[in-house]
DNA sequence: CGGAAATAGTTGATGGTTAAATCACCTTGG
DNA sequence: CCAAGGTGATTTAACCATCAACTATTTCCG
C-alpha cells in the first residue's frame, strides 16, 4: 500500500495548524498565569464547574468534559483544592464517587480572569480572521472531536483507503 | 471597558477547537509512541532535521522552527542522542554554537514512522472534512502564527477595541 | 587591546503528567 | 448472603517540561 502523502496545500495547512496551536495555547496559558494565577487547564475546569448545576461535578464527568485523564484531574483538583478554588465531597448516591465543587474563591478567580482570557482569545484568534473561517475551524474540530471523542480507537490505524 | 464576550457561534467554535485539538494531538502522539517509539515533538524535530541542508541545524534554529524553548530542545535532543537518533557537534563558525545532526538511525526511524503518521493525520483530520475547510484552518493558524510568532508580546493585553 | 554586554547553549531544581498498581465501593450471579 | 468482578478515584514512581542560574564565546565600543 503506497502512502497517500499530503499535497502541498494540505501540508502547509497542517504545519500552520501545529505551529499556530503551539504558540496560541502557550500564549493563553501565560496570560492566565501571569495575570490571574491559573493555568489554562485549570481555567477550563473552573468554567465547567461554574456551568454545572450546583457548581459541582463528579471527577469522571469533569475528566470527560475537558478530555483529560482521570489521574490528571485528580492531581489538578488536588492542587486547586490546596489553593482553595475547589473543594471535594463524597457523593451521596455512590460511595466511591467524589464531587468537585467550585468555592466562592474559585468563582471569584474565574470572574476576574474571564474578561482577560476572552480578550486574549479575540486578539490572538477570533478578531484576526474572517468570521467564516472561524466557523470553518469550528466545523473541522467538531468533526475531529466527534471522530476521536468516543474512545473507540482502532488497534493500529485505519488505512481508510479512499 | 465592558468585555466583548464571544457570541454563541464563536463560543462553540472555540470550544470545539480546544477539545478537538486536545484529542487530536494526544492521538497522534499515542500512535507515534506505540508504533514507532517517538513522541510527536520528537517526530517534528526529525522532520525539520531531515529537511535541513546537510541534515543539521543549530540548536536555536531548531528551537525556533518548532516553537520550543531552548532549554526544552537541549533536553529533548539529549534524550534523542542517547537513543542514537541524532548527534551533536561544535559549530565551526561560532564556538558557542552546536549543530544537531540527524543520524542514519534517526533518518530510518523517520522513514518508518512517516507513512503511519500521515495516515493518522488524514484519518483524524484531513479526510474528515471538506478541502475548503482544511484550507480555512491553514489560513487561520497562519494568521495566528504570524501574530504570535515574532516574540513582540504586549505587556498585558491588547484590548484591540474594534 | 580590554572590559561590558549580548548570545548560544547547558544544567539542576522544581513541579506537572503519565502509566500501572492499589483501594474502596458497588453489582451481579449463585 | 457472599464471593467475583467491575467501576470510581487515588497513589506511586518514572518521565518530561519549565524556570532561573550558569558557562563559554562573541561582539561592541571606547
Short mmCIF file of C-alpha atoms (C1' of nucleotides) in Angstrom, two decimals:
data_model
loop_
_atom_site.label_atom_id
_atom_site.label_comp_id
_atom_site.label_asym_id
_atom_site.label_seq_id
_atom_site.Cartn_x
_atom_site.Cartn_y
_atom_site.Cartn_z
CA UNK A 1 0.00 0.00 0.00
CA UNK A 2 1.59 3.20 -1.14
CA UNK A 3 1.27 6.15 1.22
CA UNK A 4 -1.09 8.92 0.29
CA UNK A 5 1.11 11.88 1.24
CA UNK A 6 -0.39 15.27 1.90
CA UNK A 7 -0.48 17.57 -1.09
CA UNK A 8 1.38 20.90 -0.75
CA UNK A 9 -1.67 22.86 0.39
CA UNK A 10 -2.62 20.28 2.97
CA UNK A 11 0.96 20.13 4.13
CA UNK A 12 1.05 23.89 4.59
CA UNK A 13 -2.28 23.95 6.40
CA UNK A 14 -1.21 21.14 8.71
CA UNK A 15 2.06 22.76 9.68
CA UNK A 16 0.44 26.12 10.19
CA UNK A 17 -2.03 24.45 12.49
CA UNK A 18 0.65 22.74 14.57
CA UNK A 19 2.82 25.82 14.88
CA UNK A 20 -0.10 28.20 15.41
CA UNK A 21 -1.64 25.98 18.04
CA UNK A 22 1.64 25.64 19.90
CA UNK A 23 2.02 29.40 20.03
CA UNK A 24 -1.61 30.10 20.78
CA UNK A 25 -2.03 27.69 23.68
CA UNK A 26 1.25 28.75 25.20
CA UNK A 27 0.25 32.40 24.97
CA UNK A 28 -3.16 31.90 26.52
CA UNK A 29 -1.64 29.86 29.31
CA UNK A 30 0.94 32.52 30.02
CA UNK A 31 -1.58 35.34 30.04
CA UNK A 32 -3.71 33.49 32.56
CA UNK A 33 -0.78 32.51 34.75
CA UNK A 34 0.82 35.93 34.76
CA UNK A 35 -2.33 37.90 35.35
CA UNK A 36 -4.55 35.56 37.31
CA UNK A 37 -2.51 32.69 38.77
CA UNK A 38 -4.37 29.95 36.90
CA UNK A 39 -3.16 27.67 34.15
CA UNK A 40 -5.25 27.17 31.03
CA UNK A 41 -6.28 23.63 32.07
CA UNK A 42 -7.29 24.96 35.48
CA UNK A 43 -9.28 27.71 33.85
CA UNK A 44 -11.14 25.15 31.75
CA UNK A 45 -12.02 23.29 34.91
CA UNK A 46 -13.30 26.44 36.58
CA UNK A 47 -15.51 27.10 33.56
CA UNK A 48 -17.02 23.61 33.54
CA UNK A 49 -17.71 23.70 37.26
CA UNK A 50 -19.26 27.15 37.07
CA UNK A 51 -21.68 25.93 34.42
CA UNK A 52 -22.65 22.74 36.21
CA UNK A 53 -25.80 22.52 38.34
CA UNK A 54 -24.89 23.25 41.96
CA UNK A 55 -21.41 24.12 40.69
CA UNK A 56 -20.38 20.55 41.27
CA UNK A 57 -19.34 17.68 39.02
CA UNK A 58 -18.21 14.12 39.54
CA UNK A 59 -14.49 13.68 38.94
CA UNK A 60 -15.06 11.42 35.94
CA UNK A 61 -17.56 13.82 34.36
CA UNK A 62 -15.07 16.59 34.76
CA UNK A 63 -12.32 14.48 33.20
CA UNK A 64 -14.52 13.63 30.25
CA UNK A 65 -15.69 17.15 29.68
CA UNK A 66 -12.18 18.55 29.38
CA UNK A 67 -10.78 15.39 27.81
CA UNK A 68 -8.18 14.82 30.48
CA UNK A 69 -7.20 11.55 32.11
CA UNK A 70 -8.72 10.65 35.47
CA UNK A 71 -5.33 10.73 37.08
CA UNK A 72 -4.59 14.18 35.76
CA UNK A 73 -7.87 15.50 37.05
CA UNK A 74 -7.13 14.04 40.47
CA UNK A 75 -3.78 15.83 40.64
CA UNK A 76 -5.07 19.09 39.21
CA UNK A 77 -8.07 19.20 41.51
CA UNK A 78 -5.78 18.39 44.45
CA UNK A 79 -3.67 21.44 43.60
CA UNK A 80 -6.72 23.62 43.12
CA UNK A 81 -8.11 22.44 46.43
CA UNK A 82 -4.87 23.43 48.14
CA UNK A 83 -5.38 26.86 46.64
CA UNK A 84 -8.95 27.00 47.84
CA UNK A 85 -10.50 27.19 44.36
CA UNK A 86 -12.50 23.97 44.74
CA UNK A 87 -13.40 21.52 47.44
CA UNK A 88 -14.25 17.86 47.44
CA UNK A 89 -17.11 15.90 48.93
CA UNK A 90 -18.20 12.29 48.91
CA UNK A 91 -21.00 11.59 46.50
CA UNK A 92 -24.28 10.73 48.28
CA UNK A 93 -25.64 8.27 45.76
CA UNK A 94 -22.36 6.44 45.15
CA UNK A 95 -19.90 5.96 47.96
CA UNK A 96 -16.99 5.70 45.55
CA UNK A 97 -17.82 8.93 43.82
CA UNK A 98 -16.35 12.33 44.62
CA UNK A 99 -17.83 15.66 43.71
CA UNK A 100 -15.56 18.55 42.88
CA UNK A 101 -17.26 21.76 43.91
CA UNK A 102 -16.42 25.32 42.95
CA UNK A 103 -15.81 27.50 46.01
CA UNK A 104 -16.61 31.19 46.20
CA UNK A 105 -12.93 31.92 45.89
CA UNK A 106 -12.80 29.78 42.77
CA UNK A 107 -15.78 31.56 41.35
CA UNK A 108 -14.20 34.93 42.04
CA UNK A 109 -10.98 33.84 40.42
CA UNK A 110 -12.90 32.83 37.32
CA UNK A 111 -14.89 36.07 37.20
CA UNK A 112 -11.66 38.00 37.47
CA UNK A 113 -9.87 36.01 34.79
CA UNK A 114 -12.63 35.60 32.23
CA UNK A 115 -12.61 39.06 30.61
CA UNK A 116 -8.84 38.96 30.26
CA UNK A 117 -8.99 35.50 28.75
CA UNK A 118 -11.72 36.39 26.27
CA UNK A 119 -9.72 39.39 25.13
CA UNK A 120 -6.72 37.10 24.62
CA UNK A 121 -8.76 34.69 22.55
CA UNK A 122 -10.10 37.56 20.47
CA UNK A 123 -6.76 39.26 19.99
CA UNK A 124 -4.88 36.06 19.17
CA UNK A 125 -7.51 34.30 17.08
CA UNK A 126 -11.10 35.42 16.64
CA UNK A 127 -10.55 39.03 15.66
CA UNK A 128 -7.60 38.09 13.50
CA UNK A 129 -9.50 36.28 10.78
CA UNK A 130 -12.78 36.25 8.83
CA UNK A 131 -15.89 35.11 10.66
CA UNK A 132 -16.42 32.41 8.02
CA UNK A 133 -13.01 31.00 8.75
CA UNK A 134 -13.74 30.86 12.46
CA UNK A 135 -16.88 28.95 11.63
CA UNK A 136 -14.85 26.58 9.46
CA UNK A 137 -12.47 25.93 12.35
CA UNK A 138 -15.47 25.14 14.50
CA UNK A 139 -16.82 22.68 11.95
CA UNK A 140 -13.46 20.98 11.48
CA UNK A 141 -12.72 20.40 15.14
CA UNK A 142 -16.26 19.41 15.95
CA UNK A 143 -15.77 16.67 13.36
CA UNK A 144 -12.41 15.73 14.88
CA UNK A 145 -13.82 15.61 18.39
CA UNK A 146 -16.72 13.57 17.14
CA UNK A 147 -14.38 11.10 15.46
CA UNK A 148 -11.98 10.79 18.37
CA UNK A 149 -14.25 11.52 21.28
CA UNK A 150 -15.97 8.21 21.68
CA UNK A 151 -12.94 6.23 22.84
CA UNK A 152 -13.22 3.67 20.01
CA UNK A 153 -9.61 3.52 18.98
CA UNK A 154 -8.63 1.28 16.11
CA UNK A 155 -5.89 -1.14 17.12
CA UNK A 156 -3.26 0.12 14.70
CA UNK A 157 -4.57 2.64 12.24
CA UNK A 158 -7.44 2.78 9.84
CA UNK A 159 -5.72 2.88 6.45
CA UNK A 160 -9.04 4.26 5.23
CA UNK A 161 -8.11 3.85 1.59
CA UNK A 162 -10.40 6.21 -0.31
CA UNK B 1 -14.49 48.94 29.49
CA UNK B 2 -17.15 46.30 29.12
CA UNK B 3 -15.99 42.89 27.94
CA UNK B 4 -16.84 41.85 24.42
CA UNK B 5 -17.85 38.26 25.10
CA UNK B 6 -17.85 35.68 22.36
CA UNK B 7 -21.16 35.23 20.61
CA UNK B 8 -22.68 31.71 20.71
CA UNK B 9 -21.18 30.62 17.38
CA UNK B 10 -17.74 31.83 18.31
CA UNK B 11 -18.07 30.21 21.68
CA UNK B 12 -18.97 26.90 20.08
CA UNK B 13 -16.15 27.12 17.55
CA UNK B 14 -13.64 27.96 20.25
CA UNK B 15 -14.61 25.08 22.50
CA UNK B 16 -14.68 22.64 19.62
CA UNK B 17 -11.17 23.76 18.75
CA UNK B 18 -9.84 23.28 22.28
CA UNK B 19 -11.45 19.89 22.75
CA UNK B 20 -10.68 18.67 19.23
CA UNK B 21 -7.06 19.77 19.47
CA UNK B 22 -6.63 18.07 22.84
CA UNK B 23 -7.93 14.81 21.42
CA UNK B 24 -6.10 15.11 18.13
CA UNK B 25 -2.65 15.84 19.50
CA UNK B 26 -2.97 13.16 22.11
CA UNK B 27 -4.00 10.63 19.50
CA UNK B 28 -1.16 11.47 17.13
CA UNK B 29 1.31 11.29 19.96
CA UNK B 30 -0.02 7.96 21.10
CA UNK B 31 0.08 6.48 17.59
CA UNK B 32 3.69 7.53 17.13
CA UNK B 33 4.77 6.29 20.55
CA UNK B 34 3.01 2.97 20.31
CA UNK B 35 4.07 2.13 16.78
CA UNK B 36 7.40 3.87 16.38
CA UNK B 37 8.82 4.85 19.77
CA UNK B 38 8.87 8.58 19.08
CA UNK B 39 6.82 11.33 20.66
CA UNK B 40 5.12 13.91 18.48
CA UNK B 41 7.60 16.66 19.43
CA UNK B 42 10.48 14.30 18.64
CA UNK B 43 8.89 13.48 15.31
CA UNK B 44 8.67 17.19 14.48
CA UNK B 45 12.36 17.51 15.21
CA UNK B 46 13.22 14.57 12.97
CA UNK B 47 11.24 16.20 10.16
CA UNK B 48 12.98 19.56 10.48
CA UNK B 49 16.41 17.97 10.56
CA UNK B 50 15.66 15.76 7.59
CA UNK B 51 14.71 18.80 5.54
CA UNK B 52 17.72 20.89 6.54
CA UNK B 53 20.80 21.11 4.32
CA UNK B 54 23.34 18.50 5.48
CA UNK B 55 20.64 17.23 7.83
CA UNK B 56 21.96 19.52 10.51
CA UNK B 57 20.59 22.59 12.30
CA UNK B 58 21.82 24.89 15.02
CA UNK B 59 20.04 24.30 18.31
CA UNK B 60 18.45 27.74 18.27
CA UNK B 61 17.21 27.36 14.69
CA UNK B 62 15.67 24.06 15.65
CA UNK B 63 14.05 25.60 18.70
CA UNK B 64 12.59 28.43 16.64
CA UNK B 65 11.33 26.18 13.88
CA UNK B 66 9.29 24.01 16.21
CA UNK B 67 8.48 26.86 18.60
CA UNK B 68 10.05 25.25 21.63
CA UNK B 69 12.22 26.85 24.27
CA UNK B 70 16.00 26.49 24.03
CA UNK B 71 16.07 24.53 27.21
CA UNK B 72 13.44 22.11 26.04
CA UNK B 73 15.32 21.49 22.82
CA UNK B 74 18.51 20.80 24.78
CA UNK B 75 16.76 18.19 26.92
CA UNK B 76 14.89 16.61 24.04
CA UNK B 77 17.97 16.40 21.82
CA UNK B 78 19.90 14.92 24.73
CA UNK B 79 17.33 12.15 25.01
CA UNK B 80 17.31 11.60 21.25
CA UNK B 81 21.09 11.46 21.22
CA UNK B 82 21.00 8.78 23.90
CA UNK B 83 18.73 6.85 21.56
CA UNK B 84 21.08 7.35 18.66
CA UNK B 85 18.62 9.36 16.55
CA UNK B 86 20.79 12.48 16.39
CA UNK B 87 24.31 13.53 17.28
CA UNK B 88 25.88 16.83 18.25
CA UNK B 89 28.93 18.69 17.00
CA UNK B 90 30.51 22.03 17.74
CA UNK B 91 29.75 24.65 15.15
CA UNK B 92 32.82 25.67 13.11
CA UNK B 93 31.95 29.29 12.55
CA UNK B 94 30.78 30.02 16.09
CA UNK B 95 32.44 28.35 19.04
CA UNK B 96 29.30 28.70 21.14
CA UNK B 97 27.10 27.03 18.59
CA UNK B 98 26.11 23.39 18.47
CA UNK B 99 24.76 21.55 15.47
CA UNK B 100 22.20 18.82 15.90
CA UNK B 101 22.65 16.27 13.15
CA UNK B 102 20.27 13.54 12.03
CA UNK B 103 21.94 10.11 12.13
CA UNK B 104 21.14 7.28 9.75
CA UNK B 105 19.22 5.61 12.55
CA UNK B 106 17.21 8.79 13.04
CA UNK B 107 16.53 9.00 9.34
CA UNK B 108 15.37 5.40 9.28
CA UNK B 109 13.12 5.96 12.24
CA UNK B 110 11.53 8.89 10.46
CA UNK B 111 11.10 6.98 7.20
CA UNK B 112 9.44 4.18 9.13
CA UNK B 113 7.13 6.47 11.07
CA UNK B 114 6.11 8.94 8.38
CA UNK B 115 3.55 6.88 6.45
CA UNK B 116 1.84 5.86 9.67
CA UNK B 117 1.78 9.43 10.88
CA UNK B 118 0.39 10.79 7.61
CA UNK B 119 -2.37 8.21 7.71
CA UNK B 120 -3.20 9.30 11.24
CA UNK B 121 -3.37 12.93 10.19
CA UNK B 122 -5.62 12.03 7.29
CA UNK B 123 -7.87 9.74 9.24
CA UNK B 124 -8.24 12.10 12.20
CA UNK B 125 -8.43 15.41 10.35
CA UNK B 126 -7.79 15.91 6.65
CA UNK B 127 -10.06 13.23 5.21
CA UNK B 128 -12.75 14.03 7.75
CA UNK B 129 -13.76 17.42 6.42
CA UNK B 130 -14.16 19.45 3.23
CA UNK B 131 -10.99 20.60 1.47
CA UNK B 132 -12.16 24.21 1.75
CA UNK B 133 -12.36 23.86 5.50
CA UNK B 134 -8.84 22.47 5.69
CA UNK B 135 -7.71 25.49 3.71
CA UNK B 136 -9.54 27.76 6.14
CA UNK B 137 -7.77 26.12 9.07
CA UNK B 138 -4.50 26.77 7.30
CA UNK B 139 -5.34 30.45 6.79
CA UNK B 140 -6.46 30.90 10.38
CA UNK B 141 -3.40 29.40 12.02
CA UNK B 142 -1.01 31.01 9.61
CA UNK B 143 -2.50 34.31 10.80
CA UNK B 144 -2.19 33.23 14.43
CA UNK B 145 1.42 32.15 13.99
CA UNK B 146 2.15 35.40 12.21
CA UNK B 147 0.63 37.41 15.03
CA UNK B 148 2.32 35.49 17.83
CA UNK B 149 5.45 34.29 16.14
CA UNK B 150 7.56 37.41 16.28
CA UNK B 151 8.07 37.48 20.04
CA UNK B 152 6.63 41.02 20.42
CA UNK B 153 4.35 40.43 23.38
CA UNK B 154 2.26 43.29 24.66
CA UNK B 155 2.82 43.83 28.37
CA UNK B 156 -0.72 42.99 29.46
CA UNK B 157 -3.15 42.53 26.62
CA UNK B 158 -4.08 44.46 23.54
CA UNK B 159 -7.74 45.38 24.15
CA UNK B 160 -7.91 45.85 20.39
CA UNK B 161 -11.30 47.51 20.57
CA UNK B 162 -12.85 47.14 17.14
"C1'" DC C 1 43.66 45.75 23.38
"C1'" DG C 2 40.19 45.35 27.30
"C1'" DG C 3 36.09 45.03 29.51
"C1'" DA C 4 30.84 45.29 29.35
"C1'" DA C 5 27.05 43.40 27.23
"C1'" DA C 6 24.86 40.25 24.35
"C1'" DT C 7 24.27 35.47 22.54
"C1'" DA C 8 24.41 30.06 22.41
"C1'" DG C 9 23.65 26.52 24.90
"C1'" DT C 10 23.52 23.72 29.17
"C1'" DT C 11 22.32 22.43 33.87
"C1'" DG C 12 19.76 21.31 38.07
"C1'" DA C 13 15.85 22.00 40.91
"C1'" DT C 14 11.06 22.02 40.81
"C1'" DG C 15 6.62 20.96 39.54
"C1'" DG C 16 3.25 18.76 36.31
"C1'" DT C 17 1.91 14.44 33.57
"C1'" DT C 18 1.55 9.61 32.77
"C1'" DA C 19 1.06 4.58 33.44
"C1'" DA C 20 0.44 0.92 36.47
"C1'" DA C 21 -0.84 -0.67 40.72
"C1'" DT C 22 -4.00 -0.09 44.53
"C1'" DC C 23 -8.04 0.80 47.49
"C1'" DA C 24 -12.84 1.28 48.24
"C1'" DC C 25 -17.29 0.61 46.90
"C1'" DC C 26 -20.87 -1.21 44.07
"C1'" DT C 27 -23.27 -5.02 41.47
"C1'" DT C 28 -24.47 -9.33 39.98
"C1'" DG C 29 -24.95 -14.48 39.94
"C1'" DG C 30 -25.07 -18.35 42.59
"C1'" DC D 1 -25.81 -13.54 51.82
"C1'" DC D 2 -21.40 -13.83 49.79
"C1'" DA D 3 -17.88 -14.09 46.54
"C1'" DA D 4 -16.15 -12.34 41.96
"C1'" DG D 5 -15.67 -8.96 39.04
"C1'" DG D 6 -16.43 -4.13 37.66
"C1'" DT D 7 -16.03 0.81 38.36
"C1'" DG D 8 -14.51 5.47 40.64
"C1'" DA D 9 -10.83 7.57 42.36
"C1'" DT D 10 -6.27 7.89 44.24
"C1'" DT D 11 -1.31 6.83 44.71
"C1'" DT D 12 3.39 5.88 43.33
"C1'" DA D 13 7.33 6.30 40.61
"C1'" DA D 14 9.24 7.50 36.46
"C1'" DC D 15 9.24 10.73 32.98
"C1'" DC D 16 9.05 15.28 30.79
"C1'" DA D 17 8.76 20.39 30.84
"C1'" DT D 18 9.87 24.81 32.85
"C1'" DC D 19 12.47 28.33 35.17
"C1'" DA D 20 16.41 30.57 36.78
"C1'" DA D 21 21.11 30.40 37.16
"C1'" DC D 22 25.34 29.41 34.93
"C1'" DT D 23 29.50 28.75 31.45
"C1'" DA D 24 31.58 29.85 27.33
"C1'" DT D 25 32.02 32.51 23.37
"C1'" DT D 26 31.44 36.52 20.60
"C1'" DT D 27 30.55 41.40 19.71
"C1'" DC D 28 30.60 46.08 20.54
"C1'" DC D 29 32.95 50.15 21.60
"C1'" DG D 30 35.93 53.16 23.99
#
